[in-house]
Amino acid sequence: MSALLWLAAAIVLVVAEMFGGELVLLMLAGGAFAAAGVDFVWEPPLWVEGLVFAVVSVLLLVAVRPVAKRHMLNRPAVLMNTEALEGRAAIVTEKVDQHDGRVKIGGDIWSARTMDPAQVIEPGTHVTVVQFDGATAVVWHP
């Protein structure tokens, strides 16, 4: 009977972990699952189940949590929106000068201006997107 209580506690801890994200409650849920498993296989006294819960939880907190946190923090950054377009090649579709123009970047048409104010780039020229100024691509052509 107490196996069901341990399982319920483990599920509540897993759900609570979804709101926190620090992996502490998830490690405690692992201890609760271990205690439920011990109770399911062999029905020991309640203090043994509590001891299993405590030992497994502490082991998970000490051994697994630091490794999991390190893997979570060392994920490569995913560039989004205009940041992902910086450095990409583009094709000029309308003449680009220091004030206005249009380029095609990966199938989308963007407003553009040149990085060098004296430069004028004609349609059909391949350019590189240096940065974005709002929704305007700042492009460069050697």
PDB file of C-alpha atoms in Angstrom:
ATOM      1  CA  MET A   1       0.000   0.000   0.000  1.00  0.00           C
ATOM      2  CA  SER A   2       2.801   2.425   0.790  1.00  0.00           C
ATOM      3  CA  ALA A   3       4.245   1.779  -2.698  1.00  0.00           C
ATOM      4  CA  LEU A   4       1.302   3.720  -4.109  1.00  0.00           C
ATOM      5  CA  LEU A   5       1.998   6.584  -1.717  1.00  0.00           C
ATOM      6  CA  TRP A   6       5.666   6.672  -2.796  1.00  0.00           C
ATOM      7  CA  LEU A   7       4.602   6.636  -6.449  1.00  0.00           C
ATOM      8  CA  ALA A   8       2.143   9.470  -5.842  1.00  0.00           C
ATOM      9  CA  ALA A   9       4.837  11.469  -4.054  1.00  0.00           C
ATOM     10  CA  ALA A  10       7.259  10.844  -6.921  1.00  0.00           C
ATOM     11  CA  ILE A  11       4.724  12.032  -9.490  1.00  0.00           C
ATOM     12  CA  VAL A  12       3.949  15.155  -7.477  1.00  0.00           C
ATOM     13  CA  LEU A  13       7.691  15.881  -7.203  1.00  0.00           C
ATOM     14  CA  VAL A  14       8.205  15.425 -10.955  1.00  0.00           C
ATOM     15  CA  VAL A  15       5.318  17.797 -11.710  1.00  0.00           C
ATOM     16  CA  ALA A  16       6.664  20.337  -9.212  1.00  0.00           C
ATOM     17  CA  GLU A  17      10.104  20.063 -10.850  1.00  0.00           C
ATOM     18  CA  MET A  18       8.610  21.215 -14.130  1.00  0.00           C
ATOM     19  CA  PHE A  19       7.877  24.567 -12.512  1.00  0.00           C
ATOM     20  CA  GLY A  20      11.235  24.929 -10.744  1.00  0.00           C
ATOM     21  CA  GLY A  21      13.829  23.457 -13.069  1.00  0.00           C
ATOM     22  CA  GLU A  22      16.636  23.186 -10.507  1.00  0.00           C
ATOM     23  CA  LEU A  23      16.663  19.341 -10.610  1.00  0.00           C
ATOM     24  CA  VAL A  24      16.410  19.028  -6.807  1.00  0.00           C
ATOM     25  CA  LEU A  25      12.823  17.830  -6.780  1.00  0.00           C
ATOM     26  CA  LEU A  26      13.583  15.461  -9.653  1.00  0.00           C
ATOM     27  CA  MET A  27      16.332  13.832  -7.579  1.00  0.00           C
ATOM     28  CA  LEU A  28      13.906  13.496  -4.653  1.00  0.00           C
ATOM     29  CA  ALA A  29      11.411  11.914  -7.053  1.00  0.00           C
ATOM     30  CA  GLY A  30      14.098   9.375  -7.938  1.00  0.00           C
ATOM     31  CA  GLY A  31      14.410   8.528  -4.269  1.00  0.00           C
ATOM     32  CA  ALA A  32      10.644   8.154  -3.991  1.00  0.00           C
ATOM     33  CA  PHE A  33      10.598   5.842  -7.028  1.00  0.00           C
ATOM     34  CA  ALA A  34      13.350   3.754  -5.424  1.00  0.00           C
ATOM     35  CA  ALA A  35      11.383   3.514  -2.169  1.00  0.00           C
ATOM     36  CA  ALA A  36       8.280   2.491  -4.132  1.00  0.00           C
ATOM     37  CA  GLY A  37      10.301  -0.179  -5.919  1.00  0.00           C
ATOM     38  CA  VAL A  38      11.637  -1.577  -2.652  1.00  0.00           C
ATOM     39  CA  ASP A  39       8.139  -1.655  -1.199  1.00  0.00           C
ATOM     40  CA  PHE A  40       6.734  -3.308  -4.312  1.00  0.00           C
ATOM     41  CA  VAL A  41       9.373  -6.083  -4.412  1.00  0.00           C
ATOM     42  CA  TRP A  42       9.786  -6.665  -0.699  1.00  0.00           C
ATOM     43  CA  GLU A  43       7.507  -5.149   1.925  1.00  0.00           C
ATOM     44  CA  PRO A  44      10.002  -3.865   4.505  1.00  0.00           C
ATOM     45  CA  PRO A  45       9.221  -1.708   7.538  1.00  0.00           C
ATOM     46  CA  LEU A  46       8.481   1.942   6.841  1.00  0.00           C
ATOM     47  CA  TRP A  47      11.821   3.078   8.259  1.00  0.00           C
ATOM     48  CA  VAL A  48      13.652   0.972   5.628  1.00  0.00           C
ATOM     49  CA  GLU A  49      11.635   2.618   2.873  1.00  0.00           C
ATOM     50  CA  GLY A  50      12.479   6.015   4.355  1.00  0.00           C
ATOM     51  CA  LEU A  51      16.146   5.081   4.506  1.00  0.00           C
ATOM     52  CA  VAL A  52      16.099   3.951   0.856  1.00  0.00           C
ATOM     53  CA  PHE A  53      14.422   7.230  -0.090  1.00  0.00           C
ATOM     54  CA  ALA A  54      17.022   9.279   1.804  1.00  0.00           C
ATOM     55  CA  VAL A  55      20.080   7.388   0.541  1.00  0.00           C
ATOM     56  CA  VAL A  56      18.990   7.327  -3.104  1.00  0.00           C
ATOM     57  CA  SER A  57      17.955  10.992  -2.984  1.00  0.00           C
ATOM     58  CA  VAL A  58      21.289  12.069  -1.504  1.00  0.00           C
ATOM     59  CA  LEU A  59      23.231   9.978  -4.024  1.00  0.00           C
ATOM     60  CA  LEU A  60      21.273  11.478  -6.896  1.00  0.00           C
ATOM     61  CA  LEU A  61      21.744  15.002  -5.529  1.00  0.00           C
ATOM     62  CA  VAL A  62      25.497  14.517  -5.069  1.00  0.00           C
ATOM     63  CA  ALA A  63      26.366  12.420  -8.134  1.00  0.00           C
ATOM     64  CA  VAL A  64      23.763  12.990 -10.858  1.00  0.00           C
ATOM     65  CA  ARG A  65      22.527  16.550 -10.360  1.00  0.00           C
ATOM     66  CA  PRO A  66      25.907  18.310 -10.938  1.00  0.00           C
ATOM     67  CA  VAL A  67      26.471  16.371 -14.153  1.00  0.00           C
ATOM     68  CA  ALA A  68      22.946  17.072 -15.382  1.00  0.00           C
ATOM     69  CA  LYS A  69      23.243  20.792 -14.547  1.00  0.00           C
ATOM     70  CA  ARG A  70      26.565  20.996 -16.389  1.00  0.00           C
ATOM     71  CA  HIS A  71      25.027  19.436 -19.487  1.00  0.00           C
ATOM     72  CA  MET A  72      22.047  21.768 -19.304  1.00  0.00           C
ATOM     73  CA  LEU A  73      24.242  24.879 -19.046  1.00  0.00           C
ATOM     74  CA  ASN A  74      26.748  23.945 -21.750  1.00  0.00           C
ATOM     75  CA  ARG A  75      24.292  23.731 -24.598  1.00  0.00           C
ATOM     76  CA  PRO A  76      25.338  25.789 -27.611  1.00  0.00           C
ATOM     77  CA  ALA A  77      23.448  29.024 -28.074  1.00  0.00           C
ATOM     78  CA  VAL A  78      20.814  28.939 -30.780  1.00  0.00           C
ATOM     79  CA  LEU A  79      20.761  32.110 -32.817  1.00  0.00           C
ATOM     80  CA  MET A  80      17.283  33.424 -33.457  1.00  0.00           C
ATOM     81  CA  ASN A  81      15.651  36.020 -35.704  1.00  0.00           C
ATOM     82  CA  THR A  82      18.030  38.463 -37.391  1.00  0.00           C
ATOM     83  CA  GLU A  83      21.023  37.221 -35.365  1.00  0.00           C
ATOM     84  CA  ALA A  84      20.854  33.973 -37.324  1.00  0.00           C
ATOM     85  CA  LEU A  85      21.122  35.866 -40.623  1.00  0.00           C
ATOM     86  CA  GLU A  86      24.246  37.877 -39.798  1.00  0.00           C
ATOM     87  CA  GLY A  87      27.211  36.639 -41.810  1.00  0.00           C
ATOM     88  CA  ARG A  88      25.054  34.953 -44.451  1.00  0.00           C
ATOM     89  CA  ALA A  89      25.253  35.560 -48.177  1.00  0.00           C
ATOM     90  CA  ALA A  90      22.576  37.603 -49.922  1.00  0.00           C
ATOM     91  CA  ILE A  91      21.731  38.646 -53.478  1.00  0.00           C
ATOM     92  CA  VAL A  92      20.868  42.239 -54.312  1.00  0.00           C
ATOM     93  CA  THR A  93      17.404  42.456 -55.933  1.00  0.00           C
ATOM     94  CA  GLU A  94      17.124  46.268 -56.038  1.00  0.00           C
ATOM     95  CA  LYS A  95      20.006  48.739 -56.070  1.00  0.00           C
ATOM     96  CA  VAL A  96      21.454  49.135 -52.577  1.00  0.00           C
ATOM     97  CA  ASP A  97      23.040  52.393 -51.423  1.00  0.00           C
ATOM     98  CA  GLN A  98      23.571  54.118 -48.086  1.00  0.00           C
ATOM     99  CA  HIS A  99      19.834  54.797 -47.680  1.00  0.00           C
ATOM    100  CA  ASP A 100      17.803  52.014 -49.274  1.00  0.00           C
ATOM    101  CA  GLY A 101      17.711  48.851 -51.338  1.00  0.00           C
ATOM    102  CA  ARG A 102      16.533  45.256 -51.276  1.00  0.00           C
ATOM    103  CA  VAL A 103      18.360  41.951 -50.854  1.00  0.00           C
ATOM    104  CA  LYS A 104      17.249  38.336 -50.900  1.00  0.00           C
ATOM    105  CA  ILE A 105      18.459  36.334 -47.902  1.00  0.00           C
ATOM    106  CA  GLY A 106      17.548  32.667 -47.954  1.00  0.00           C
ATOM    107  CA  GLY A 107      14.374  33.187 -49.969  1.00  0.00           C
ATOM    108  CA  ASP A 108      13.133  36.286 -48.112  1.00  0.00           C
ATOM    109  CA  ILE A 109      13.373  39.872 -49.338  1.00  0.00           C
ATOM    110  CA  TRP A 110      14.806  42.346 -46.812  1.00  0.00           C
ATOM    111  CA  SER A 111      15.363  46.074 -46.921  1.00  0.00           C
ATOM    112  CA  ALA A 112      19.063  46.838 -46.988  1.00  0.00           C
ATOM    113  CA  ARG A 113      21.685  49.554 -46.955  1.00  0.00           C
ATOM    114  CA  THR A 114      25.411  49.473 -47.539  1.00  0.00           C
ATOM    115  CA  MET A 115      27.984  49.452 -44.786  1.00  0.00           C
ATOM    116  CA  ASP A 116      30.124  51.909 -46.771  1.00  0.00           C
ATOM    117  CA  PRO A 117      28.145  55.124 -47.401  1.00  0.00           C
ATOM    118  CA  ALA A 118      29.948  55.748 -50.705  1.00  0.00           C
ATOM    119  CA  GLN A 119      29.190  52.309 -52.105  1.00  0.00           C
ATOM    120  CA  VAL A 120      26.339  51.524 -54.530  1.00  0.00           C
ATOM    121  CA  ILE A 121      25.632  47.864 -55.260  1.00  0.00           C
ATOM    122  CA  GLU A 122      23.749  46.845 -58.399  1.00  0.00           C
ATOM    123  CA  PRO A 123      21.091  44.060 -58.655  1.00  0.00           C
ATOM    124  CA  GLY A 124      22.410  40.519 -59.064  1.00  0.00           C
ATOM    125  CA  THR A 125      25.514  41.145 -56.944  1.00  0.00           C
ATOM    126  CA  HIS A 126      26.345  38.724 -54.151  1.00  0.00           C
ATOM    127  CA  VAL A 127      26.883  40.481 -50.815  1.00  0.00           C
ATOM    128  CA  THR A 128      27.431  39.524 -47.189  1.00  0.00           C
ATOM    129  CA  VAL A 129      25.086  40.555 -44.383  1.00  0.00           C
ATOM    130  CA  VAL A 130      27.255  42.278 -41.780  1.00  0.00           C
ATOM    131  CA  GLN A 131      24.572  43.163 -39.243  1.00  0.00           C
ATOM    132  CA  PHE A 132      20.979  44.297 -38.863  1.00  0.00           C
ATOM    133  CA  ASP A 133      19.844  47.776 -37.976  1.00  0.00           C
ATOM    134  CA  GLY A 134      16.264  47.131 -36.898  1.00  0.00           C
ATOM    135  CA  ALA A 135      14.736  45.321 -39.894  1.00  0.00           C
ATOM    136  CA  THR A 136      17.324  46.649 -42.343  1.00  0.00           C
ATOM    137  CA  ALA A 137      20.222  44.446 -43.393  1.00  0.00           C
ATOM    138  CA  VAL A 138      23.574  46.208 -43.484  1.00  0.00           C
ATOM    139  CA  VAL A 139      25.469  44.570 -46.342  1.00  0.00           C
ATOM    140  CA  TRP A 140      29.027  44.622 -47.625  1.00  0.00           C
ATOM    141  CA  HIS A 141      30.548  43.870 -51.015  1.00  0.00           C
ATOM    142  CA  PRO A 142      34.322  43.849 -51.472  1.00  0.00           C
TER     143      PRO A 142
END
